[in-house]
PDB file of C-alpha atoms in Angstrom:
ATOM      1  CA  MET A  15      53.841-100.543  39.135  1.00 73.00           C
ATOM      2  CA  ARG A  16      53.411-100.320  42.888  1.00 91.00           C
ATOM      3  CA  LEU A  17      51.934 -97.390  44.783  1.00 93.00           C
ATOM      4  CA  ILE A  18      55.346 -96.562  46.251  1.00 91.00           C
ATOM      5  CA  ASP A  19      56.771 -96.265  42.732  1.00 92.00           C
ATOM      6  CA  TYR A  20      54.030 -93.773  41.825  1.00 94.00           C
ATOM      7  CA  PHE A  21      54.835 -91.797  44.958  1.00 94.00           C
ATOM      8  CA  PHE A  22      58.497 -91.520  44.007  1.00 94.00           C
ATOM      9  CA  LYS A  23      57.578 -90.662  40.404  1.00 96.00           C
ATOM     10  CA  ALA A  24      55.440 -87.828  41.823  1.00 96.00           C
ATOM     11  CA  LEU A  25      58.444 -86.652  43.877  1.00 95.00           C
ATOM     12  CA  GLU A  26      60.599 -86.698  40.745  1.00 96.00           C
ATOM     13  CA  CYS A  27      57.958 -84.658  38.896  1.00 96.00           C
ATOM     14  CA  ALA A  28      57.920 -82.189  41.802  1.00 96.00           C
ATOM     15  CA  LEU A  29      61.706 -81.887  41.467  1.00 96.00           C
ATOM     16  CA  VAL A  30      61.342 -81.084  37.781  1.00 97.00           C
ATOM     17  CA  VAL A  31      58.665 -78.453  38.493  1.00 96.00           C
ATOM     18  CA  LEU A  32      60.757 -76.878  41.275  1.00 96.00           C
ATOM     19  CA  LEU A  33      63.893 -76.759  39.132  1.00 96.00           C
ATOM     20  CA  ALA A  34      62.009 -75.344  36.140  1.00 96.00           C
ATOM     21  CA  GLY A  35      60.274 -72.753  38.313  1.00 95.00           C
ATOM     22  CA  MET A  36      63.506 -71.720  39.968  1.00 95.00           C
ATOM     23  CA  THR A  37      65.286 -71.467  36.615  1.00 95.00           C
ATOM     24  CA  LEU A  38      62.498 -69.424  35.015  1.00 95.00           C
ATOM     25  CA  MET A  39      62.271 -67.029  37.949  1.00 94.00           C
ATOM     26  CA  VAL A  40      66.014 -66.420  38.079  1.00 93.00           C
ATOM     27  CA  PHE A  41      66.271 -66.073  34.294  1.00 93.00           C
ATOM     28  CA  ALA A  42      63.345 -63.637  34.125  1.00 93.00           C
ATOM     29  CA  ASN A  43      64.801 -61.598  36.959  1.00 92.00           C
ATOM     30  CA  VAL A  44      68.205 -61.394  35.253  1.00 92.00           C
ATOM     31  CA  VAL A  45      66.628 -60.325  31.962  1.00 93.00           C
ATOM     32  CA  LEU A  46      64.460 -57.724  33.687  1.00 91.00           C
ATOM     33  CA  ARG A  47      67.300 -56.415  35.822  1.00 89.00           C
ATOM     34  CA  TYR A  48      69.871 -56.030  33.052  1.00 90.00           C
ATOM     35  CA  GLY A  49      67.499 -55.333  30.189  1.00 89.00           C
ATOM     36  CA  PHE A  50      64.960 -53.053  31.817  1.00 88.00           C
ATOM     37  CA  GLY A  51      66.512 -51.923  35.093  1.00 85.00           C
ATOM     38  CA  SER A  52      63.851 -53.584  37.235  1.00 85.00           C
ATOM     39  CA  GLY A  53      63.140 -56.997  38.709  1.00 84.00           C
ATOM     40  CA  ILE A  54      60.570 -59.141  40.397  1.00 87.00           C
ATOM     41  CA  ASP A  55      61.123 -59.065  44.155  1.00 85.00           C
ATOM     42  CA  VAL A  56      59.049 -62.175  44.793  1.00 90.00           C
ATOM     43  CA  SER A  57      61.134 -64.254  42.382  1.00 89.00           C
ATOM     44  CA  GLU A  58      64.291 -63.881  44.454  1.00 88.00           C
ATOM     45  CA  GLU A  59      62.635 -65.142  47.598  1.00 91.00           C
ATOM     46  CA  LEU A  60      60.600 -67.871  45.898  1.00 93.00           C
ATOM     47  CA  SER A  61      63.621 -69.176  43.983  1.00 93.00           C
ATOM     48  CA  ARG A  62      65.454 -69.583  47.306  1.00 93.00           C
ATOM     49  CA  PHE A  63      62.455 -71.413  48.763  1.00 94.00           C
ATOM     50  CA  PHE A  64      62.255 -73.638  45.674  1.00 95.00           C
ATOM     51  CA  PHE A  65      65.964 -74.403  46.041  1.00 95.00           C
ATOM     52  CA  VAL A  66      65.512 -75.501  49.661  1.00 95.00           C
ATOM     53  CA  TRP A  67      62.637 -77.785  48.683  1.00 96.00           C
ATOM     54  CA  LEU A  68      64.635 -79.088  45.713  1.00 96.00           C
ATOM     55  CA  ILE A  69      67.511 -80.081  48.005  1.00 96.00           C
ATOM     56  CA  PHE A  70      65.422 -81.937  50.570  1.00 96.00           C
ATOM     57  CA  ILE A  71      63.018 -83.647  48.177  1.00 96.00           C
ATOM     58  CA  GLY A  72      66.061 -84.621  46.133  1.00 96.00           C
ATOM     59  CA  ALA A  73      67.555 -86.166  49.277  1.00 96.00           C
ATOM     60  CA  ILE A  74      64.492 -88.414  49.590  1.00 96.00           C
ATOM     61  CA  VAL A  75      64.747 -89.570  45.963  1.00 96.00           C
ATOM     62  CA  ALA A  76      68.520 -90.023  46.232  1.00 94.00           C
ATOM     63  CA  MET A  77      68.107 -92.154  49.363  1.00 94.00           C
ATOM     64  CA  ARG A  78      65.739 -94.497  47.562  1.00 92.00           C
ATOM     65  CA  ARG A  79      68.160 -94.882  44.657  1.00 90.00           C
ATOM     66  CA  ASN A  80      71.266 -95.241  46.875  1.00 87.00           C
ATOM     67  CA  MET A  81      72.745 -92.180  45.200  1.00 86.00           C
ATOM     68  CA  HIS A  82      74.053 -90.352  48.261  1.00 85.00           C
ATOM     69  CA  MET A  83      77.770 -89.870  48.277  1.00 82.00           C
ATOM     70  CA  GLY A  84      79.561 -92.257  50.567  1.00 80.00           C
ATOM     71  CA  PHE A  85      82.980 -93.574  51.466  1.00 81.00           C
ATOM     72  CA  ASP A  86      82.886 -97.313  50.920  1.00 81.00           C
ATOM     73  CA  LEU A  87      86.548 -98.333  50.784  1.00 83.00           C
ATOM     74  CA  VAL A  88      86.319-100.256  54.060  1.00 85.00           C
ATOM     75  CA  VAL A  89      82.853-101.672  53.371  1.00 85.00           C
ATOM     76  CA  ALA A  90      83.846-102.936  49.920  1.00 83.00           C
ATOM     77  CA  THR A  91      86.975-104.732  51.164  1.00 87.00           C
ATOM     78  CA  VAL A  92      85.684-106.591  54.232  1.00 87.00           C
ATOM     79  CA  SER A  93      83.894-109.918  54.418  1.00 88.00           C
ATOM     80  CA  ALA A  94      80.117-110.147  54.049  1.00 86.00           C
ATOM     81  CA  PRO A  95      79.338-110.526  57.787  1.00 89.00           C
ATOM     82  CA  VAL A  96      81.514-107.524  58.713  1.00 90.00           C
ATOM     83  CA  ARG A  97      79.979-105.555  55.817  1.00 90.00           C
ATOM     84  CA  ARG A  98      76.505-106.251  57.183  1.00 92.00           C
ATOM     85  CA  VAL A  99      77.533-105.018  60.637  1.00 92.00           C
ATOM     86  CA  LEU A 100      79.114-101.848  59.232  1.00 92.00           C
ATOM     87  CA  LEU A 101      76.097-101.107  57.037  1.00 92.00           C
ATOM     88  CA  THR A 102      73.766-101.725  59.982  1.00 94.00           C
ATOM     89  CA  ILE A 103      75.738 -99.186  62.032  1.00 94.00           C
ATOM     90  CA  ALA A 104      75.857 -96.679  59.150  1.00 93.00           C
ATOM     91  CA  ASN A 105      72.114 -96.864  58.533  1.00 95.00           C
ATOM     92  CA  GLY A 106      71.511 -96.628  62.273  1.00 96.00           C
ATOM     93  CA  ALA A 107      73.545 -93.411  62.320  1.00 96.00           C
ATOM     94  CA  VAL A 108      71.502 -92.014  59.424  1.00 96.00           C
ATOM     95  CA  LEU A 109      68.315 -92.948  61.274  1.00 97.00           C
ATOM     96  CA  GLY A 110      69.593 -91.227  64.416  1.00 97.00           C
ATOM     97  CA  VAL A 111      70.381 -88.014  62.541  1.00 97.00           C
ATOM     98  CA  CYS A 112      66.946 -88.094  60.882  1.00 97.00           C
ATOM     99  CA  ILE A 113      65.301 -88.448  64.293  1.00 97.00           C
ATOM    100  CA  LEU A 114      67.281 -85.440  65.561  1.00 97.00           C
ATOM    101  CA  ILE A 115      66.246 -83.381  62.528  1.00 96.00           C
ATOM    102  CA  LEU A 116      62.598 -84.406  62.896  1.00 96.00           C
ATOM    103  CA  VAL A 117      62.474 -83.634  66.626  1.00 96.00           C
ATOM    104  CA  GLY A 118      64.240 -80.297  66.132  1.00 95.00           C
ATOM    105  CA  THR A 119      61.916 -79.309  63.288  1.00 94.00           C
ATOM    106  CA  LEU A 120      58.844 -80.204  65.308  1.00 94.00           C
ATOM    107  CA  GLN A 121      60.176 -78.213  68.278  1.00 94.00           C
ATOM    108  CA  GLN A 122      60.710 -75.187  66.014  1.00 93.00           C
ATOM    109  CA  PHE A 123      57.381 -75.613  64.197  1.00 93.00           C
ATOM    110  CA  HIS A 124      55.586 -72.851  66.097  1.00 91.00           C
ATOM    111  CA  VAL A 125      58.475 -70.411  65.675  1.00 91.00           C
ATOM    112  CA  ASN A 126      58.623 -71.002  61.918  1.00 88.00           C
ATOM    113  CA  ALA A 127      54.835 -70.918  61.581  1.00 89.00           C
ATOM    114  CA  THR A 128      54.716 -67.426  63.092  1.00 91.00           C
ATOM    115  CA  ASN A 129      57.870 -66.097  61.410  1.00 90.00           C
ATOM    116  CA  ILE A 130      56.882 -64.391  58.144  1.00 92.00           C
ATOM    117  CA  ALA A 131      59.012 -64.108  54.980  1.00 91.00           C
ATOM    118  CA  PRO A 132      59.708 -60.444  54.193  1.00 91.00           C
ATOM    119  CA  VAL A 133      58.587 -60.294  50.554  1.00 91.00           C
ATOM    120  CA  THR A 134      56.072 -63.095  49.989  1.00 90.00           C
ATOM    121  CA  ARG A 135      54.608 -62.770  53.520  1.00 92.00           C
ATOM    122  CA  MET A 136      54.479 -66.588  53.675  1.00 92.00           C
ATOM    123  CA  PRO A 137      54.989 -68.322  57.021  1.00 92.00           C
ATOM    124  CA  MET A 138      58.513 -69.734  57.099  1.00 92.00           C
ATOM    125  CA  ILE A 139      57.134 -73.164  57.952  1.00 92.00           C
ATOM    126  CA  TRP A 140      56.473 -73.464  54.197  1.00 91.00           C
ATOM    127  CA  VAL A 141      60.233 -73.368  53.742  1.00 91.00           C
ATOM    128  CA  PHE A 142      61.477 -75.328  56.749  1.00 92.00           C
ATOM    129  CA  GLY A 143      58.515 -77.688  56.899  1.00 92.00           C
ATOM    130  CA  VAL A 144      60.070 -79.783  54.131  1.00 94.00           C
ATOM    131  CA  LEU A 145      62.392 -81.171  56.812  1.00 95.00           C
ATOM    132  CA  ILE A 146      59.475 -83.098  58.314  1.00 96.00           C
ATOM    133  CA  PRO A 147      58.774 -85.381  55.318  1.00 96.00           C
ATOM    134  CA  MET A 148      62.478 -85.537  54.439  1.00 96.00           C
ATOM    135  CA  SER A 149      63.578 -86.705  57.877  1.00 97.00           C
ATOM    136  CA  ALA A 150      60.624 -89.073  58.203  1.00 97.00           C
ATOM    137  CA  LEU A 151      61.060 -90.720  54.793  1.00 96.00           C
ATOM    138  CA  VAL A 152      64.859 -90.869  54.769  1.00 96.00           C
ATOM    139  CA  GLY A 153      64.762 -92.142  58.361  1.00 97.00           C
ATOM    140  CA  LEU A 154      62.195 -94.787  57.420  1.00 96.00           C
ATOM    141  CA  MET A 155      64.329 -95.984  54.499  1.00 95.00           C
ATOM    142  CA  ALA A 156      67.472 -96.017  56.671  1.00 95.00           C
ATOM    143  CA  GLY A 157      65.618 -97.891  59.416  1.00 95.00           C
ATOM    144  CA  LEU A 158      64.348-100.514  56.972  1.00 94.00           C
ATOM    145  CA  ARG A 159      67.829-100.938  55.520  1.00 94.00           C
ATOM    146  CA  MET A 160      69.292-101.181  59.000  1.00 95.00           C
ATOM    147  CA  LEU A 161      66.849-103.974  59.831  1.00 95.00           C
ATOM    148  CA  GLY A 162      67.571-105.649  56.501  1.00 93.00           C
ATOM    149  CA  TYR A 163      71.303-105.696  57.152  1.00 92.00           C
ATOM    150  CA  ALA A 164      70.868-106.716  60.802  1.00 92.00           C
ATOM    151  CA  THR A 165      68.627-109.668  59.893  1.00 90.00           C
ATOM    152  CA  GLY A 166      70.677-110.742  56.877  1.00 85.00           C
ATOM    153  CA  ARG A 167      68.005-110.002  54.260  1.00 87.00           C
ATOM    154  CA  LEU A 168      70.376-107.425  52.766  1.00 80.00           C
ATOM    155  CA  SER A 169      74.035-108.232  52.355  1.00 73.00           C
ATOM    156  CA  GLY A 170      75.621-106.222  49.545  1.00 70.00           C
ATOM    157  CA  ALA A 171      76.766-102.648  49.838  1.00 68.00           C
ATOM    158  CA  PRO A 172      74.507-100.142  48.075  1.00 67.00           C
ATOM    159  CA  GLY A 173      75.650 -99.704  44.494  1.00 60.00           C
ATOM    160  CA  HIS A 174      77.785-102.848  44.586  1.00 57.00           C
ATOM    161  CA  PRO A 175      76.327-106.057  43.183  1.00 50.00           C
ATOM    162  CA  THR A 176      76.405-109.159  45.307  1.00 48.00           C
ATOM    163  CA  VAL A 177      78.147-112.246  43.930  1.00 45.00           C
ATOM    164  CA  ALA A 178      74.849-113.697  42.709  1.00 45.00           C
ATOM    165  CA  GLU A 179      73.885-110.449  40.932  1.00 45.00           C
ATOM    166  CA  SER A 180      77.269-110.116  39.223  1.00 42.00           C
ATOM    167  CA  GLU A 181      77.049-113.739  38.017  1.00 42.00           C
ATOM    168  CA  ILE A 182      73.633-113.090  36.553  1.00 43.00           C
ATOM    169  CA  GLU A 183      74.920-110.031  34.684  1.00 46.00           C
ATOM    170  CA  VAL A 184      77.834-112.031  33.245  1.00 44.00           C
ATOM    171  CA  ARG A 185      75.576-114.881  32.052  1.00 44.00           C
ATOM    172  CA  GLU A 186      73.176-112.541  30.260  1.00 45.00           C
TER     173      GLU A 186
END
């Protein structure tokens, strides 16, 4: 197993921990609120923070697995050279959006670092800072895919087997 695979396994484990933590905090708060008339103030805020991290770390993992929702009717019906051009443009657009998110997050870093959450008293950069690794990693993957499609190393649409792959599956 390569180092990159271990990294993504660690991200998947972080997703499990975040989801479990969020679920436990919300469940405990519901039980305390309806059963005992009280609640844990910190759990409401932390569960929101966990949810934000869950979304953006999940976006990184989904990008690696080609699991993001997409509209591929045109891409699936055109010839291979046109498909490569369209996928190059699409990944270039994703890269461009990731660059905008990264630049905007870095510009707002100081504001979020000095803005304090009301209950936990944590700097809000702990919440919004997840945009830095998300935009960098998703942008890196989109950039590499863009180069792969532009140079011809990649040809099939994500999630769709190429002719050679579908032949191999039939023979096995």
